[in-house]
CSV table of N, CA and C in Angstrom, one decimal:
chain,number,residue,atom,x,y,z
A,1,MET,N,-80.6,-181.0,-15.9
A,1,MET,CA,-81.4,-179.8,-16.0
A,1,MET,C,-82.9,-180.2,-16.1
A,2,GLU,N,-83.7,-179.3,-15.7
A,2,GLU,CA,-85.2,-179.5,-15.7
A,2,GLU,C,-85.9,-178.8,-16.8
A,3,VAL,N,-86.8,-179.5,-17.5
A,3,VAL,CA,-87.6,-178.9,-18.6
A,3,VAL,C,-89.0,-179.2,-18.5
A,4,THR,N,-89.8,-178.3,-18.6
A,4,THR,CA,-91.3,-178.5,-18.5
A,4,THR,C,-91.8,-178.6,-19.9
A,5,VAL,N,-92.6,-179.7,-20.1
A,5,VAL,CA,-93.2,-180.0,-21.4
A,5,VAL,C,-94.7,-179.8,-21.3
A,6,LYS,N,-95.3,-179.0,-22.2
A,6,LYS,CA,-96.7,-178.8,-22.2
A,6,LYS,C,-97.3,-179.5,-23.5
A,7,TYR,N,-98.4,-180.2,-23.3
A,7,TYR,CA,-99.1,-180.9,-24.4
A,7,TYR,C,-100.4,-180.2,-24.6
A,8,PHE,N,-100.8,-180.2,-25.9
A,8,PHE,CA,-102.1,-179.5,-26.3
A,8,PHE,C,-102.8,-180.5,-27.3
A,9,GLY,N,-104.1,-180.3,-27.3
A,9,GLY,CA,-105.0,-181.1,-28.3
A,9,GLY,C,-104.8,-182.5,-28.2
A,10,ILE,N,-104.7,-183.2,-29.3
A,10,ILE,CA,-104.6,-184.7,-29.4
A,10,ILE,C,-103.4,-185.2,-28.6
A,11,ILE,N,-102.3,-184.4,-28.6
A,11,ILE,CA,-101.1,-184.8,-27.9
A,11,ILE,C,-101.5,-185.0,-26.4
A,12,ALA,N,-102.1,-184.0,-25.8
A,12,ALA,CA,-102.6,-184.1,-24.4
A,12,ALA,C,-103.5,-185.3,-24.2
A,13,ASP,N,-104.3,-185.7,-25.2
A,13,ASP,CA,-105.2,-186.8,-25.2
A,13,ASP,C,-104.3,-188.1,-25.0
A,14,ILE,N,-103.3,-188.2,-25.9
A,14,ILE,CA,-102.4,-189.3,-25.9
A,14,ILE,C,-101.6,-189.5,-24.6
A,15,THR,N,-101.1,-188.4,-24.1
A,15,THR,CA,-100.3,-188.5,-22.9
A,15,THR,C,-101.1,-188.5,-21.6
A,16,GLN,N,-102.4,-188.1,-21.8
A,16,GLN,CA,-103.3,-188.0,-20.6
A,16,GLN,C,-102.8,-187.0,-19.6
A,17,LYS,N,-101.9,-186.0,-20.1
A,17,LYS,CA,-101.4,-185.0,-19.3
A,17,LYS,C,-101.4,-183.6,-20.0
A,18,LYS,N,-101.5,-182.5,-19.3
A,18,LYS,CA,-101.4,-181.3,-19.9
A,18,LYS,C,-99.9,-180.8,-19.8
A,19,GLU,N,-99.2,-181.3,-18.9
A,19,GLU,CA,-97.7,-180.9,-18.8
A,19,GLU,C,-97.0,-182.0,-17.8
A,20,GLU,N,-95.7,-182.0,-18.0
A,20,GLU,CA,-94.9,-182.8,-17.1
A,20,GLU,C,-93.4,-182.3,-17.2
A,21,VAL,N,-92.7,-182.7,-16.2
A,21,VAL,CA,-91.3,-182.2,-16.2
A,21,VAL,C,-90.4,-183.4,-16.5
A,22,PHE,N,-89.4,-183.1,-17.3
A,22,PHE,CA,-88.3,-184.0,-17.7
A,22,PHE,C,-87.0,-183.6,-17.1
A,23,LEU,N,-86.2,-184.5,-16.7
A,23,LEU,CA,-84.8,-184.2,-16.3
A,23,LEU,C,-83.9,-184.6,-17.5
A,24,ILE,N,-83.1,-183.7,-18.0
A,24,ILE,CA,-82.3,-183.9,-19.1
A,24,ILE,C,-80.8,-183.8,-18.8
A,25,ASP,N,-80.1,-184.7,-19.2
A,25,ASP,CA,-78.6,-184.6,-19.0
A,25,ASP,C,-78.0,-183.5,-19.9
A,26,ASN,N,-77.0,-182.8,-19.3
A,26,ASN,CA,-76.4,-181.7,-20.1
A,26,ASN,C,-75.9,-182.1,-21.4
A,27,ASP,N,-75.4,-183.4,-21.6
A,27,ASP,CA,-74.9,-183.8,-22.8
A,27,ASP,C,-76.0,-184.3,-23.8
A,28,GLN,N,-77.2,-184.3,-23.3
A,28,GLN,CA,-78.4,-184.7,-24.2
A,28,GLN,C,-79.4,-183.5,-24.3
A,29,ASN,N,-78.9,-182.3,-24.4
A,29,ASN,CA,-79.8,-181.1,-24.1
A,29,ASN,C,-80.4,-180.5,-25.4
A,30,THR,N,-80.7,-181.3,-26.5
A,30,THR,CA,-81.3,-180.8,-27.6
A,30,THR,C,-82.8,-181.2,-27.6
A,31,LEU,N,-83.6,-180.4,-28.4
A,31,LEU,CA,-85.0,-180.7,-28.4
A,31,LEU,C,-85.2,-182.1,-29.1
A,32,LYS,N,-84.3,-182.4,-30.0
A,32,LYS,CA,-84.4,-183.7,-30.6
A,32,LYS,C,-84.2,-184.9,-29.6
A,33,ASN,N,-83.3,-184.8,-28.7
A,33,ASN,CA,-83.2,-185.8,-27.7
A,33,ASN,C,-84.4,-185.8,-26.8
A,34,LEU,N,-85.0,-184.7,-26.4
A,34,LEU,CA,-86.1,-184.7,-25.6
A,34,LEU,C,-87.3,-185.3,-26.3
A,35,GLU,N,-87.5,-185.0,-27.6
A,35,GLU,CA,-88.5,-185.7,-28.4
A,35,GLU,C,-88.4,-187.2,-28.4
A,36,LEU,N,-87.2,-187.7,-28.5
A,36,LEU,CA,-86.9,-189.1,-28.5
A,36,LEU,C,-87.4,-189.7,-27.2
A,37,LYS,N,-87.1,-189.1,-26.1
A,37,LYS,CA,-87.6,-189.6,-24.8
A,37,LYS,C,-89.1,-189.6,-24.8
A,38,ILE,N,-89.8,-188.6,-25.3
A,38,ILE,CA,-91.2,-188.5,-25.3
A,38,ILE,C,-91.8,-189.5,-26.2
A,39,LYS,N,-91.2,-189.7,-27.4
A,39,LYS,CA,-91.7,-190.8,-28.3
A,39,LYS,C,-91.6,-192.2,-27.8
A,40,ILE,N,-90.5,-192.4,-27.0
A,40,ILE,CA,-90.4,-193.7,-26.4
A,40,ILE,C,-91.4,-193.9,-25.3
A,41,LYS,N,-91.7,-192.9,-24.5
A,41,LYS,CA,-92.7,-192.9,-23.5
A,41,LYS,C,-94.1,-193.0,-24.0
A,42,TYR,N,-94.4,-192.3,-25.1
A,42,TYR,CA,-95.8,-192.2,-25.7
A,42,TYR,C,-95.6,-192.5,-27.2
A,43,PRO,N,-95.5,-193.8,-27.6
A,43,PRO,CA,-95.3,-194.1,-29.0
A,43,PRO,C,-96.4,-193.7,-29.9
A,44,LYS,N,-97.6,-193.5,-29.4
A,44,LYS,CA,-98.7,-193.0,-30.3
A,44,LYS,C,-98.5,-191.6,-30.9
A,45,ILE,N,-97.6,-190.9,-30.3
A,45,ILE,CA,-97.3,-189.5,-30.7
A,45,ILE,C,-96.6,-189.6,-32.1
A,46,LEU,N,-96.1,-190.8,-32.5
A,46,LEU,CA,-95.5,-191.0,-33.8
A,46,LEU,C,-96.5,-190.8,-35.0
A,47,ASP,N,-97.8,-191.0,-34.6
A,47,ASP,CA,-98.8,-190.9,-35.6
A,47,ASP,C,-99.3,-189.4,-35.8
A,48,VAL,N,-98.8,-188.5,-35.0
A,48,VAL,CA,-99.3,-187.1,-35.0
A,48,VAL,C,-98.3,-186.1,-35.6
A,49,ASN,N,-98.9,-185.2,-36.4
A,49,ASN,CA,-98.0,-184.1,-36.9
A,49,ASN,C,-98.1,-183.0,-35.8
A,50,TYR,N,-97.0,-182.3,-35.6
A,50,TYR,CA,-97.1,-181.3,-34.6
A,50,TYR,C,-95.9,-180.3,-34.8
A,51,SER,N,-96.0,-179.2,-34.2
A,51,SER,CA,-95.0,-178.2,-34.2
A,51,SER,C,-94.4,-178.1,-32.7
A,52,ARG,N,-93.3,-177.5,-32.6
A,52,ARG,CA,-92.6,-177.4,-31.3
A,52,ARG,C,-92.2,-176.0,-31.0
A,53,ALA,N,-92.4,-175.6,-29.8
A,53,ALA,CA,-92.0,-174.2,-29.3
A,53,ALA,C,-91.2,-174.4,-28.0
A,54,ILE,N,-90.2,-173.5,-27.9
A,54,ILE,CA,-89.5,-173.3,-26.7
A,54,ILE,C,-89.7,-171.9,-26.2
A,55,ASN,N,-90.2,-171.9,-24.9
A,55,ASN,CA,-90.5,-170.5,-24.3
A,55,ASN,C,-91.3,-169.6,-25.3
A,56,LYS,N,-92.4,-170.3,-25.9
A,56,LYS,CA,-93.3,-169.7,-26.7
A,56,LYS,C,-92.8,-169.1,-28.1
A,57,LEU,N,-91.7,-169.7,-28.5
A,57,LEU,CA,-91.2,-169.4,-29.8
A,57,LEU,C,-90.9,-170.7,-30.6
A,58,PHE,N,-91.5,-170.8,-31.8
A,58,PHE,CA,-91.3,-172.0,-32.6
A,58,PHE,C,-89.8,-172.4,-32.7
A,59,ALA,N,-89.5,-173.6,-32.6
A,59,ALA,CA,-88.1,-174.1,-32.6
A,59,ALA,C,-88.0,-175.3,-33.5
A,60,ASN,N,-86.7,-175.6,-33.9
A,60,ASN,CA,-86.4,-176.8,-34.7
A,60,ASN,C,-85.8,-177.8,-33.7
A,61,CYS,N,-85.6,-179.0,-34.3
A,61,CYS,CA,-85.1,-180.1,-33.4
A,61,CYS,C,-83.7,-179.9,-32.9
A,62,ASP,N,-82.9,-179.1,-33.6
A,62,ASP,CA,-81.5,-179.0,-33.2
A,62,ASP,C,-81.3,-177.9,-32.1
A,63,THR,N,-82.4,-177.2,-31.7
A,63,THR,CA,-82.3,-176.2,-30.7
A,63,THR,C,-81.8,-176.8,-29.4
A,64,THR,N,-80.9,-176.1,-28.7
A,64,THR,CA,-80.4,-176.5,-27.5
A,64,THR,C,-81.3,-176.0,-26.3
A,65,LEU,N,-81.6,-176.9,-25.4
A,65,LEU,CA,-82.4,-176.6,-24.3
A,65,LEU,C,-81.6,-176.1,-23.1
A,66,LYS,N,-82.2,-175.2,-22.3
A,66,LYS,CA,-81.6,-174.7,-21.1
A,66,LYS,C,-82.5,-175.1,-19.9
A,67,ASP,N,-81.8,-175.1,-18.7
A,67,ASP,CA,-82.5,-175.3,-17.5
A,67,ASP,C,-83.7,-174.4,-17.4
A,68,LYS,N,-84.9,-175.0,-17.0
A,68,LYS,CA,-86.2,-174.3,-16.8
A,68,LYS,C,-86.9,-173.9,-18.1
A,69,ASP,N,-86.4,-174.4,-19.2
A,69,ASP,CA,-87.1,-174.0,-20.5
A,69,ASP,C,-88.5,-174.7,-20.4
A,70,GLU,N,-89.4,-174.0,-21.1
A,70,GLU,CA,-90.8,-174.6,-21.3
A,70,GLU,C,-91.0,-174.9,-22.8
A,71,VAL,N,-91.2,-176.2,-23.0
A,71,VAL,CA,-91.3,-176.8,-24.3
A,71,VAL,C,-92.8,-177.1,-24.6
A,72,ALA,N,-93.3,-176.8,-25.7
A,72,ALA,CA,-94.7,-177.1,-26.0
A,72,ALA,C,-94.8,-177.9,-27.3
A,73,PHE,N,-95.6,-178.9,-27.3
A,73,PHE,CA,-95.9,-179.7,-28.4
A,73,PHE,C,-97.3,-179.4,-28.9
A,74,LEU,N,-97.4,-178.8,-30.1
A,74,LEU,CA,-98.6,-178.2,-30.6
A,74,LEU,C,-99.1,-178.9,-31.9
A,75,PRO,N,-100.2,-179.5,-31.8
A,75,PRO,CA,-100.8,-180.1,-33.0
A,75,PRO,C,-101.3,-179.0,-33.9
A,76,PRO,N,-101.7,-179.5,-35.2
A,76,PRO,CA,-102.1,-178.4,-36.1
A,76,PRO,C,-103.4,-177.8,-35.6
A,77,PHE,N,-103.5,-176.5,-35.9
A,77,PHE,CA,-104.6,-175.7,-35.4
A,77,PHE,C,-105.6,-175.5,-36.6
A,78,ALA,N,-106.9,-175.5,-36.2
A,78,ALA,CA,-107.9,-175.4,-37.2
A,78,ALA,C,-108.9,-174.3,-36.7
A,79,GLY,N,-109.6,-173.8,-37.6
A,79,GLY,CA,-110.6,-172.8,-37.3
A,79,GLY,C,-110.5,-171.6,-38.0
A,80,GLY,N,-111.2,-170.6,-37.7
A,80,GLY,CA,-111.1,-169.4,-38.5
A,80,GLY,C,-111.5,-168.2,-37.7
């Protein structure tokens, strides 16, 4: 399956990308497994706190991904 990942803030700085597409095996279709792939590819992400969203809704690591899902990695927001 194909999942689009969007990066924001410092995470986009680390990856040098605003988004990329990952191919996920159907037996590895959790957000946790996708995160592991991303952390292996971009180890500096381990130093960043962030939230996760799937299709614009906050999600936890055990959430199952579906084909064509859009996943966002969101660093803490500041401002007022």
